[in-house]
Amino acid sequence: MTTLGAVFRPQLAPERLRSVVRAADAAGLDELWLWEDCFREGGISTGAAALAWSERLCVGVGLLPVPLRNVAVTAMEAASLYRMFPGRPILGVGHGVQDWMGQVGARAGSPLTLLREHLIALRALLAGETVTTKGRYVALDDVALDWPPPGPVDVLAGGMGPRTVRLTGEAADGTILTADTSADGVRQACALMREGRVAAGRDPDVHRVVVYLLTATGAGARERLEAELVAEGHAPDADLGVAGDAHAVADAVRRLAEAGADTVVLQPTGDEPDPEGFVRFAAEDVRPLLT
């Protein structure tokens, strides 16, 4: 069965998070996803708060830009969340938006090399290994976590371009695809992930695929969706996103699931007028149509 999530967009003030988390938890939403977009909320801080304010909700952070963090810090923070809230955190990393990374002096000469090195070291540290490595960007000397997760955890990675998507199959446990990904795009991405896993000698059939779906519902839904598509550089009638009622949204979710998505995360428009209502809509109206 397809896992269904929704995004708390960082265009909302941090103090709004608690009410959205409570609404999502009460409504039975599978997952609530957070973004660490520059220069808005921090992913680990909001993720920890969301987990603490909920009882059963899984909370995804998609994604943490690796140029901003030493991998040991990423591992320490991730392990703390996994131990304090077993089975509920979902963390994804990525090479970040290069213009943003440049603004803070963290732009890497080879974002793919950085992401690969970070993923390999992060997964090893979270597996409880002692890591010594000296790469182009990641250097660790006899580093091990005192408090690693008690069991295996998945590390996801975000990707858009073909080389990055292939790398996520090679070095991550799952892939996060943006809302710019159509159903055909999901199929193409899944093929690239599979290539990466085969090349790395990993099981090509074990890899989680998370896809965001730009979603608008209620009054003015079509207009809000088209305005956001245009703002993102797409034609207003691009084959991306969905506007309409629960049946229309469920149909769009099914198309992505049939293309290979394990999890579809409904992404409201940046001007969504009722974020609490949106997560309730996802859980109470769309979710039942997917069973």
Coordinates of C-alpha atoms in Angstrom, one line a residue:
M1 CA 0.0 0.0 0.0
T2 CA 1.2 3.5 -0.9
T3 CA 2.4 5.6 2.1
L4 CA 0.8 9.0 2.0
G5 CA 2.4 12.2 3.5
A6 CA 2.1 15.9 3.4
V7 CA 4.5 18.8 3.6
F8 CA 4.7 21.6 6.2
R9 CA 6.3 24.2 3.9
P10 CA 8.9 26.4 5.4
Q11 CA 7.2 29.5 4.0
L12 CA 5.1 29.1 7.1
A13 CA 6.5 30.6 10.4
P14 CA 8.0 28.0 12.7
E15 CA 5.5 28.8 15.4
R16 CA 2.8 27.4 13.1
L17 CA 4.3 23.9 13.1
R18 CA 2.8 22.7 16.4
S19 CA -0.8 23.1 15.3
V20 CA -0.1 21.4 11.9
V21 CA 1.7 18.5 13.7
R22 CA -1.2 18.1 16.1
A23 CA -3.7 18.1 13.3
A24 CA -1.8 15.6 11.3
D25 CA -1.3 13.3 14.3
A26 CA -4.9 13.4 15.2
A27 CA -6.1 12.8 11.7
G28 CA -3.9 9.7 11.3
L29 CA -1.6 11.0 8.5
D30 CA 1.1 8.6 7.7
E31 CA 4.0 11.1 7.4
L32 CA 4.6 14.8 7.8
W33 CA 7.6 16.1 5.8
L34 CA 9.7 19.2 6.6
W35 CA 12.2 21.0 4.4
E36 CA 15.5 22.7 5.3
D37 CA 15.3 25.4 2.6
C38 CA 17.7 28.3 3.0
F39 CA 17.1 30.5 4.9
R40 CA 14.1 29.3 6.7
E41 CA 13.6 26.6 9.4
G42 CA 16.3 24.2 10.4
G43 CA 15.5 20.6 9.6
I44 CA 16.7 18.9 12.8
S45 CA 15.2 21.4 15.2
T46 CA 11.8 21.3 13.5
G47 CA 12.0 17.6 13.1
A48 CA 12.7 17.0 16.8
A49 CA 9.9 19.4 17.8
A50 CA 7.4 17.7 15.4
L51 CA 8.3 14.3 16.8
A52 CA 7.9 15.5 20.4
W53 CA 4.5 17.1 19.7
S54 CA 3.1 13.9 18.1
E55 CA 2.4 10.4 19.3
R56 CA 2.5 8.2 16.2
L57 CA 3.3 10.5 13.3
C58 CA 6.4 9.7 11.2
V59 CA 8.3 12.9 10.4
G60 CA 10.5 13.2 7.4
V61 CA 13.2 15.8 6.8
G62 CA 13.8 16.1 3.1
L63 CA 16.4 17.2 2.9
L64 CA 19.5 18.3 4.9
P65 CA 22.1 20.0 2.6
V66 CA 25.3 18.2 3.3
P67 CA 27.6 21.2 2.5
L68 CA 26.3 22.8 5.7
R69 CA 27.3 20.0 8.0
N70 CA 30.2 17.9 9.1
V71 CA 29.1 14.3 8.6
A72 CA 29.8 13.5 12.3
V73 CA 27.3 16.1 13.3
T74 CA 24.7 14.8 10.9
A75 CA 25.2 11.3 12.4
M76 CA 25.0 12.5 16.0
E77 CA 21.8 14.4 15.4
A78 CA 20.2 11.7 13.4
A79 CA 21.1 9.0 15.9
S80 CA 19.6 11.0 18.7
L81 CA 16.3 11.3 16.9
Y82 CA 16.3 7.6 15.9
R83 CA 16.9 6.6 19.6
M84 CA 14.4 9.1 21.2
F85 CA 11.6 8.4 18.7
P86 CA 12.1 4.8 17.4
G87 CA 10.7 4.1 14.0
R88 CA 9.3 7.6 13.4
P89 CA 12.1 9.8 12.0
I90 CA 13.0 9.7 8.3
L91 CA 16.0 11.7 7.2
G92 CA 17.2 12.6 3.8
V93 CA 20.3 14.4 2.7
G94 CA 21.3 16.1 -0.6
H95 CA 24.0 18.3 -2.1
G96 CA 21.8 21.4 -1.7
V97 CA 20.8 24.2 -4.1
Q98 CA 24.2 25.4 -5.4
D99 CA 23.2 29.1 -5.4
W100 CA 22.3 28.9 -1.7
M101 CA 25.4 27.0 -0.9
G102 CA 27.4 29.8 -2.6
Q103 CA 25.7 32.4 -0.5
V104 CA 27.1 30.9 2.7
G105 CA 30.5 30.0 1.3
A106 CA 29.8 26.3 1.2
R107 CA 29.6 25.6 -2.5
A108 CA 31.5 22.4 -3.3
G109 CA 33.6 22.1 -6.5
S110 CA 32.1 18.6 -7.0
P111 CA 28.7 18.3 -5.3
L112 CA 28.3 14.7 -6.3
T113 CA 31.6 13.7 -4.8
L114 CA 30.7 15.4 -1.6
L115 CA 27.3 13.7 -1.5
R116 CA 28.8 10.3 -2.2
E117 CA 31.4 10.7 0.6
H118 CA 28.9 12.0 3.1
L119 CA 26.4 9.2 2.4
I120 CA 29.0 6.4 2.7
A121 CA 30.3 7.8 6.0
L122 CA 26.9 8.6 7.4
R123 CA 25.5 5.2 6.7
A124 CA 28.5 3.6 8.3
L125 CA 28.4 5.7 11.4
L126 CA 24.7 5.1 11.9
A127 CA 25.4 1.3 11.5
G128 CA 27.7 1.6 14.6
E129 CA 30.9 1.3 12.6
T130 CA 34.2 3.0 13.5
V131 CA 35.1 5.1 10.5
T132 CA 38.5 6.3 9.2
T133 CA 38.4 7.9 5.8
K134 CA 40.1 10.7 4.0
G135 CA 38.3 11.9 0.9
R136 CA 38.1 15.1 -1.0
Y137 CA 35.5 16.5 1.4
V138 CA 34.9 14.0 4.2
A139 CA 37.8 13.2 6.6
L140 CA 37.2 11.1 9.7
D141 CA 39.9 9.6 12.0
D142 CA 38.7 6.6 14.2
V143 CA 35.2 8.1 14.6
A144 CA 32.4 6.1 16.1
L145 CA 29.1 7.1 17.7
D146 CA 28.7 6.4 21.4
W147 CA 24.9 6.2 20.9
P148 CA 24.2 4.7 17.5
P149 CA 20.7 3.7 16.6
P150 CA 19.9 0.3 18.2
G151 CA 19.0 -1.2 14.8
P152 CA 19.3 -0.6 11.1
V153 CA 18.0 2.8 9.8
D154 CA 17.5 4.0 6.3
V155 CA 19.3 7.1 5.0
L156 CA 17.5 8.7 2.0
A157 CA 19.0 11.2 -0.5
G158 CA 17.4 13.7 -2.8
G159 CA 18.1 13.9 -6.5
M160 CA 17.0 15.6 -9.7
G161 CA 19.7 15.2 -12.4
P162 CA 20.4 11.8 -13.8
R163 CA 23.9 11.5 -12.2
T164 CA 22.6 12.4 -8.8
V165 CA 19.6 10.1 -9.0
R166 CA 21.9 7.2 -10.0
L167 CA 24.1 8.0 -7.1
T168 CA 21.2 7.8 -4.7
G169 CA 20.7 4.2 -5.8
E170 CA 24.4 3.5 -5.4
A171 CA 24.9 5.1 -2.0
A172 CA 21.6 5.7 -0.2
D173 CA 18.8 3.5 1.1
G174 CA 16.1 5.5 -0.7
T175 CA 15.5 8.5 -3.0
I176 CA 13.5 11.7 -2.6
L177 CA 12.2 13.2 -5.9
T178 CA 10.8 16.7 -6.2
A179 CA 7.4 17.8 -7.3
D180 CA 8.9 18.5 -10.7
T181 CA 8.8 14.8 -11.3
S182 CA 6.0 13.4 -13.5
A183 CA 5.0 9.8 -13.6
D184 CA 7.2 9.2 -16.6
G185 CA 10.0 11.0 -14.7
V186 CA 9.5 8.6 -11.8
R187 CA 9.9 5.6 -14.1
Q188 CA 13.1 7.0 -15.6
A189 CA 14.4 7.8 -12.1
C190 CA 13.7 4.3 -10.8
A191 CA 15.7 2.9 -13.8
L192 CA 18.6 5.1 -12.8
M193 CA 18.4 4.1 -9.1
R194 CA 18.4 0.5 -10.2
E195 CA 21.5 1.0 -12.3
G196 CA 23.3 2.6 -9.3
R197 CA 22.4 -0.2 -7.0
V198 CA 23.4 -2.9 -9.4
A199 CA 26.8 -1.1 -10.1
A200 CA 27.4 -1.0 -6.3
G201 CA 26.5 -4.7 -5.8
R202 CA 23.4 -3.9 -3.8
D203 CA 19.9 -5.5 -4.1
P204 CA 18.2 -3.6 -6.9
D205 CA 14.8 -4.4 -5.5
V206 CA 15.3 -2.8 -2.1
H207 CA 15.1 0.9 -2.3
R208 CA 12.5 3.3 -1.1
V209 CA 11.2 6.0 -3.5
V210 CA 9.6 9.2 -2.1
V211 CA 7.9 11.6 -4.5
Y212 CA 6.4 15.0 -3.8
L213 CA 3.2 15.9 -5.5
L214 CA 2.2 19.6 -5.8
T215 CA -1.4 19.6 -4.7
A216 CA -4.2 22.2 -4.4
T217 CA -7.7 21.7 -3.2
G218 CA -10.6 23.8 -2.2
A219 CA -11.5 27.3 -3.5
G220 CA -9.2 28.6 -6.3
A221 CA -7.3 25.3 -6.4
R222 CA -6.6 25.4 -10.2
E223 CA -5.5 29.0 -10.1
R224 CA -3.1 28.4 -7.2
L225 CA -1.6 25.4 -8.8
E226 CA -1.1 27.1 -12.1
A227 CA 0.4 30.1 -10.5
E228 CA 3.0 28.0 -8.6
L229 CA 3.9 26.0 -11.7
V230 CA 4.5 29.3 -13.6
A231 CA 6.6 30.6 -10.7
E232 CA 8.7 27.5 -10.8
G233 CA 9.3 27.9 -14.6
H234 CA 6.8 25.5 -15.9
A235 CA 3.9 26.0 -18.3
P236 CA 0.6 26.4 -16.4
D237 CA -0.7 23.2 -18.1
A238 CA 2.4 21.1 -17.4
D239 CA 1.8 17.5 -16.5
L240 CA 2.8 18.2 -12.9
G241 CA 0.7 18.5 -9.8
V242 CA -3.0 18.1 -9.2
A243 CA -5.9 20.4 -8.4
G244 CA -9.3 19.2 -7.3
D245 CA -11.1 17.1 -4.8
A246 CA -9.9 13.9 -2.9
H247 CA -10.8 11.6 -5.9
A248 CA -8.6 13.7 -8.3
V249 CA -5.7 13.8 -5.8
A250 CA -6.0 10.0 -5.1
D251 CA -5.9 9.3 -8.9
A252 CA -2.7 11.4 -9.2
V253 CA -1.2 9.5 -6.2
R254 CA -2.0 6.2 -7.9
R255 CA -0.3 7.3 -11.1
L256 CA 2.9 8.0 -9.2
A257 CA 2.7 4.8 -7.2
E258 CA 2.2 2.8 -10.4
A259 CA 5.3 4.4 -11.8
G260 CA 7.4 3.3 -8.8
A261 CA 6.8 5.6 -5.9
D262 CA 6.5 3.9 -2.5
T263 CA 5.6 7.1 -0.7
V264 CA 3.7 10.1 -2.2
V265 CA 3.9 13.3 -0.2
L266 CA 1.3 16.0 -1.0
Q267 CA 3.0 19.3 -1.3
P268 CA 0.6 22.3 -0.8
T269 CA 1.1 25.5 -2.8
G270 CA 3.1 28.1 -1.0
D271 CA -0.1 30.2 -0.5
E272 CA -2.2 27.3 0.9
P273 CA -4.7 29.1 3.1
D274 CA -5.4 26.3 5.6
P275 CA -2.3 24.1 6.4
E276 CA -4.1 22.3 9.2
G277 CA -7.0 21.6 6.9
F278 CA -4.7 20.4 4.2
V279 CA -3.1 17.7 6.4
R280 CA -6.6 16.6 7.5
F281 CA -7.7 16.5 3.9
A282 CA -4.8 14.2 3.1
A283 CA -5.4 11.8 6.0
E284 CA -9.2 11.8 6.1
D285 CA -10.3 12.3 2.5
V286 CA -7.5 11.1 0.3
R287 CA -6.0 8.2 2.3
P288 CA -9.2 6.1 2.5
L289 CA -9.4 6.2 -1.3
L290 CA -6.0 4.5 -1.6
T291 CA -6.7 1.4 0.4

